[in-house]
């Protein structure tokens, strides 16, 4: 017997719509026949009438049923009638699967940007065209021979790139890695995806920072993980609750972004680093260290990873070129115990057969070229310049209305509005005023927080963008 | 209360090992303490003693327990002792998740090839170096400017590549597509992954061909799909059972590779194409048409896709450059209803943030270049040549011992051994004799079938490879 599943992620009205469609397709209600009234169905099923109204609206929009005022709701002739042609119900398929869609705010921002590319973009977490090493990469591509074999790549990634990364990790990140402990992935994103899908099981508990980039990723929910949060203050993630979470919920991993955290820009303080590793090793608890921003330290200070002081093998380290070179290369890497690397390489092979060798060759050559070091120092200077432009504009346009700590690296400025307004309204007003940002709630914070990414916008547009944001904010206050 | 889950995919011994480890970590058995005997535990849990023996072996290999003959089994001092350092149990994590590992035969083949690259490779389904347009791609890369913006790409893929594909699909595949109906993916593989993960739900039933490439992909099982099979004969997939499967199991999709099918090399006969579409449209049943091989028709005949005669919108079409240009480009595409494309683009964004723009630019330029058409005709001639070398070698080395139909396109020759031998033994004997192939059982057939891929091996090695295979086969007969 069919019944509603009130635990399911699928909304009730959708379950009812599915159920009715199934009954129609099984022939219970032939084409043209009258369906029970909304009230009657609501009673039968034990839901509010409004839920059935919604279910009927869904079925109507799919052309499965038709309502005429006064004569009730009937099964469409067109869809289920004598004509034997049925298009599959693609909309229904598109809603299937256990993989959740992106957050509505993120989809809205993407849509707004694609409709109006002239928006000042404080939302996309990536480098502006003038910060990416585009001409260097162009030069590398035109001056090298790419006559190597273009077959399926090694499951762990292109070997010369892994070799270049071994040298890079030793020189820049204080890490001793070997080729076989590295897995090349499509950005850090794919590393995170592989870890959440293949090392954890539905029902497992994990801890993330609060606020956190990971909060914006439905992949954690899609994998069926239970998410617990550790608050971030000026010194990064607070650690007090880890033991409690471990005892009570048996958390299986901690995800952290200790250097210039997305979205807060904070650095995890040194004592906390040692304490975190100590706790992890006492509990045998893995730490996933996601470290895309550390080389952007504006003063060029070496911000070493947790992994470089991890003596108990607790840390999986993730890096990426996205935030220091070009997100369009889609090159990230993971340093992990070999059993983990082999398992994830095998899984990734099934998902997409690995990365194209071409961007891996380009990345390896860029890393080993004389372009790399000068690019990094130029990048740091320019990022700091953009940060300062943003801060100047905020101080000018919104004095006393917005608070922030000044980040020493990274792409993002995390702001608190002195008087919170509704997130959705603020985003829509901003779009009307020519600018996009990411509402803090996307990262799990309360209303009234805003993430401005300063890396992406053109320098000459930052002032104008913040002026637009200020107009938007003020329009909601009046 | 803990109990065994006999429905779980996790083996019983593993469940028991996990359970014991948990009890140890909760302090139930402190370091150095004696565990109950295997016999006693087996009784308590209600399993055979051998299962507990296996669980103990697992825990011993992880260093969690130690056995000394005569004095029973104890919790290790080292692992759980006074020293507070615990490395996370990475092996346990590597066994987690619902994503299943690749088939053992495929892992064995990959391992053998990486240990000994001189093996004659009749296993990898891809083009040999001399068949790929390597020099053309090199020339394209060095002669074009890649000074475009290297940011995160459009979620559906690089727009100029989608535009080039619209023209390609019209000219080569008889398909009217628009930019917005195309999703660029990491080969056909990622298209298949997205479909199985995001359009279908665990428990859904699907039909595939028998034998079939899809049978070799654990992703179908990982997604929790129930798989039903439709036998393939000389004219491709047989259709008689579709209605029955639909009635009985409510199959939700049919996956087919109608042109030069992997592994059998067959073409779906024309009447069957019409019949399949007719049935699909009567049932409102989606067809996933995976079409990587059609342009390899050795006589250059246009082998049009199902999708080109699909008037009811039943077909999602998947194409790829892997089998006609270079698998290392990792460029595939899907033509699907817009709601499906948007849904899958959104999901893919979460998994890996899309493909690098660089190989997409290369692919677009190659497709629109004067290189493309001459490459294709050279490819066809060379593939036919390699096919003929393979057939000649088989006739010489194994007269009367092996049967096959001669394929008119594609990469593969599907063979039946007149007297079947054990698959695993044959593969090991072949490796010892310097050659790899794929046992037919990987594709779901009974023992005694073999897939030889002739596209991958060097022409001058094909004879020697088959001689090695013949020695292997004969060694098992004596
Ligand atoms: C903390 C963090 N991790 C991972 C990513 C994903 O980046 P990519 O996959 O391009 O390396 C981002 C991007 O915003 C990020 O901020
Ligand atoms: C029928 C079929 N589909 C899909 C694939 C995956 O190829 P790719 O992802 O390289 O396009 C293969 C490769 O062997 C295949 O034979």
PDB file of C-alpha atoms in Angstrom, chain A residues 190-296:
ATOM      1  CA  UNK A 190      36.496  17.042  -6.904  1.00  0.00           C
ATOM      2  CA  UNK A 191      38.751  16.099  -3.988  1.00  0.00           C
ATOM      3  CA  UNK A 192      35.968  17.097  -1.612  1.00  0.00           C
ATOM      4  CA  UNK A 193      33.421  15.237  -3.709  1.00  0.00           C
ATOM      5  CA  UNK A 194      35.461  12.041  -3.740  1.00  0.00           C
ATOM      6  CA  UNK A 195      36.045  12.193   0.010  1.00  0.00           C
ATOM      7  CA  UNK A 196      32.401  12.791   0.880  1.00  0.00           C
ATOM      8  CA  UNK A 197      31.182  10.131  -1.561  1.00  0.00           C
ATOM      9  CA  UNK A 198      33.743   7.399  -1.129  1.00  0.00           C
ATOM     10  CA  UNK A 199      35.288   7.589   2.334  1.00  0.00           C
ATOM     11  CA  UNK A 200      32.140   8.325   4.287  1.00  0.00           C
ATOM     12  CA  UNK A 201      28.854   6.479   4.422  1.00  0.00           C
ATOM     13  CA  UNK A 202      25.325   7.833   4.696  1.00  0.00           C
ATOM     14  CA  UNK A 203      24.563   8.602   8.319  1.00  0.00           C
ATOM     15  CA  UNK A 204      28.170   9.403   9.214  1.00  0.00           C
ATOM     16  CA  UNK A 205      28.724  12.605  11.184  1.00  0.00           C
ATOM     17  CA  UNK A 206      31.316  15.215  10.215  1.00  0.00           C
ATOM     18  CA  UNK A 207      32.343  18.588  11.593  1.00  0.00           C
ATOM     19  CA  UNK A 208      32.817  21.739   9.526  1.00  0.00           C
ATOM     20  CA  UNK A 209      33.538  25.338  10.399  1.00  0.00           C
ATOM     21  CA  UNK A 210      30.739  27.815  11.070  1.00  0.00           C
ATOM     22  CA  UNK A 211      30.489  29.751   8.789  1.00  0.00           C
ATOM     23  CA  UNK A 212      32.033  27.619   6.082  1.00  0.00           C
ATOM     24  CA  UNK A 213      32.287  27.192   2.336  1.00  0.00           C
ATOM     25  CA  UNK A 214      31.282  23.565   2.897  1.00  0.00           C
ATOM     26  CA  UNK A 215      27.942  24.672   4.219  1.00  0.00           C
ATOM     27  CA  UNK A 216      27.184  25.935   0.708  1.00  0.00           C
ATOM     28  CA  UNK A 217      27.841  22.535  -0.846  1.00  0.00           C
ATOM     29  CA  UNK A 218      24.798  20.269  -1.057  1.00  0.00           C
ATOM     30  CA  UNK A 219      27.196  17.385  -1.701  1.00  0.00           C
ATOM     31  CA  UNK A 220      27.474  16.885   2.038  1.00  0.00           C
ATOM     32  CA  UNK A 221      23.720  16.444   2.336  1.00  0.00           C
ATOM     33  CA  UNK A 222      23.571  14.448  -0.884  1.00  0.00           C
ATOM     34  CA  UNK A 223      26.018  11.975   0.639  1.00  0.00           C
ATOM     35  CA  UNK A 224      23.675  11.634   3.598  1.00  0.00           C
ATOM     36  CA  UNK A 225      26.162  13.068   6.098  1.00  0.00           C
ATOM     37  CA  UNK A 226      25.139  14.597   9.401  1.00  0.00           C
ATOM     38  CA  UNK A 227      26.851  17.946   9.711  1.00  0.00           C
ATOM     39  CA  UNK A 228      27.989  19.517  12.965  1.00  0.00           C
ATOM     40  CA  UNK A 229      29.524  22.934  13.168  1.00  0.00           C
ATOM     41  CA  UNK A 230      32.442  24.448  15.033  1.00  0.00           C
ATOM     42  CA  UNK A 231      32.245  28.226  15.388  1.00  0.00           C
ATOM     43  CA  UNK A 232      34.949  30.396  13.817  1.00  0.00           C
ATOM     44  CA  UNK A 233      36.258  33.459  15.653  1.00  0.00           C
ATOM     45  CA  UNK A 234      39.098  35.844  14.796  1.00  0.00           C
ATOM     46  CA  UNK A 235      41.631  33.073  15.337  1.00  0.00           C
ATOM     47  CA  UNK A 236      39.865  30.548  13.159  1.00  0.00           C
ATOM     48  CA  UNK A 237      37.940  27.468  14.174  1.00  0.00           C
ATOM     49  CA  UNK A 238      37.236  26.977  17.890  1.00  0.00           C
ATOM     50  CA  UNK A 239      38.064  23.541  19.143  1.00  0.00           C
ATOM     51  CA  UNK A 240      36.256  23.191  22.466  1.00  0.00           C
ATOM     52  CA  UNK A 241      33.398  21.107  21.133  1.00  0.00           C
ATOM     53  CA  UNK A 242      35.355  18.541  19.159  1.00  0.00           C
ATOM     54  CA  UNK A 243      35.617  15.997  21.968  1.00  0.00           C
ATOM     55  CA  UNK A 244      31.960  16.385  22.803  1.00  0.00           C
ATOM     56  CA  UNK A 245      30.945  15.877  19.193  1.00  0.00           C
ATOM     57  CA  UNK A 246      33.170  12.847  18.979  1.00  0.00           C
ATOM     58  CA  UNK A 247      31.718  11.288  22.121  1.00  0.00           C
ATOM     59  CA  UNK A 248      28.140  12.083  21.332  1.00  0.00           C
ATOM     60  CA  UNK A 249      27.915  11.773  17.555  1.00  0.00           C
ATOM     61  CA  UNK A 250      31.042   9.806  16.680  1.00  0.00           C
ATOM     62  CA  UNK A 251      32.128  12.407  14.130  1.00  0.00           C
ATOM     63  CA  UNK A 252      34.221  10.727  11.463  1.00  0.00           C
ATOM     64  CA  UNK A 253      36.099  13.697   9.981  1.00  0.00           C
ATOM     65  CA  UNK A 254      36.781  17.389  10.456  1.00  0.00           C
ATOM     66  CA  UNK A 255      36.828  19.614   7.360  1.00  0.00           C
ATOM     67  CA  UNK A 256      38.824  22.789   7.743  1.00  0.00           C
ATOM     68  CA  UNK A 257      40.194  25.619   5.621  1.00  0.00           C
ATOM     69  CA  UNK A 258      42.788  26.985   8.065  1.00  0.00           C
ATOM     70  CA  UNK A 259      44.480  29.621   5.901  1.00  0.00           C
ATOM     71  CA  UNK A 260      42.438  32.703   4.890  1.00  0.00           C
ATOM     72  CA  UNK A 261      39.253  30.806   5.355  1.00  0.00           C
ATOM     73  CA  UNK A 262      36.350  31.062   2.950  1.00  0.00           C
ATOM     74  CA  UNK A 263      34.271  33.099   3.833  1.00  0.00           C
ATOM     75  CA  UNK A 264      35.784  34.763   6.921  1.00  0.00           C
ATOM     76  CA  UNK A 265      39.374  35.281   5.761  1.00  0.00           C
ATOM     77  CA  UNK A 266      40.698  34.139   9.145  1.00  0.00           C
ATOM     78  CA  UNK A 267      43.908  32.263   9.882  1.00  0.00           C
ATOM     79  CA  UNK A 268      43.834  29.422  12.361  1.00  0.00           C
ATOM     80  CA  UNK A 269      46.056  30.512  15.269  1.00  0.00           C
ATOM     81  CA  UNK A 270      49.251  28.558  15.908  1.00  0.00           C
ATOM     82  CA  UNK A 271      48.271  27.140  19.327  1.00  0.00           C
ATOM     83  CA  UNK A 272      45.003  25.950  17.844  1.00  0.00           C
ATOM     84  CA  UNK A 273      46.848  24.157  15.087  1.00  0.00           C
ATOM     85  CA  UNK A 274      48.835  22.127  17.568  1.00  0.00           C
ATOM     86  CA  UNK A 275      45.817  21.548  19.733  1.00  0.00           C
ATOM     87  CA  UNK A 276      43.718  20.410  16.766  1.00  0.00           C
ATOM     88  CA  UNK A 277      46.353  17.906  15.683  1.00  0.00           C
ATOM     89  CA  UNK A 278      46.752  16.684  19.243  1.00  0.00           C
ATOM     90  CA  UNK A 279      43.030  16.098  19.633  1.00  0.00           C
ATOM     91  CA  UNK A 280      42.776  14.448  16.237  1.00  0.00           C
ATOM     92  CA  UNK A 281      45.585  12.066  16.998  1.00  0.00           C
ATOM     93  CA  UNK A 282      44.173  11.182  20.405  1.00  0.00           C
ATOM     94  CA  UNK A 283      40.858  10.343  18.836  1.00  0.00           C
ATOM     95  CA  UNK A 284      42.233   8.792  15.646  1.00  0.00           C
ATOM     96  CA  UNK A 285      40.128  11.361  13.817  1.00  0.00           C
ATOM     97  CA  UNK A 286      40.960  12.386  10.230  1.00  0.00           C
ATOM     98  CA  UNK A 287      41.288  16.058   9.309  1.00  0.00           C
ATOM     99  CA  UNK A 288      40.602  17.240   5.782  1.00  0.00           C
ATOM    100  CA  UNK A 289      42.731  20.323   5.279  1.00  0.00           C
ATOM    101  CA  UNK A 290      41.565  22.362   2.295  1.00  0.00           C
ATOM    102  CA  UNK A 291      44.264  24.899   1.539  1.00  0.00           C
ATOM    103  CA  UNK A 292      43.621  26.857  -1.661  1.00  0.00           C
ATOM    104  CA  UNK A 293      44.472  30.326  -0.369  1.00  0.00           C
ATOM    105  CA  UNK A 294      47.675  30.100   1.659  1.00  0.00           C
ATOM    106  CA  UNK A 295      50.048  31.342  -1.049  1.00  0.00           C
ATOM    107  CA  UNK A 296      48.069  34.566  -1.358  1.00  0.00           C
TER     108      UNK A 296
END
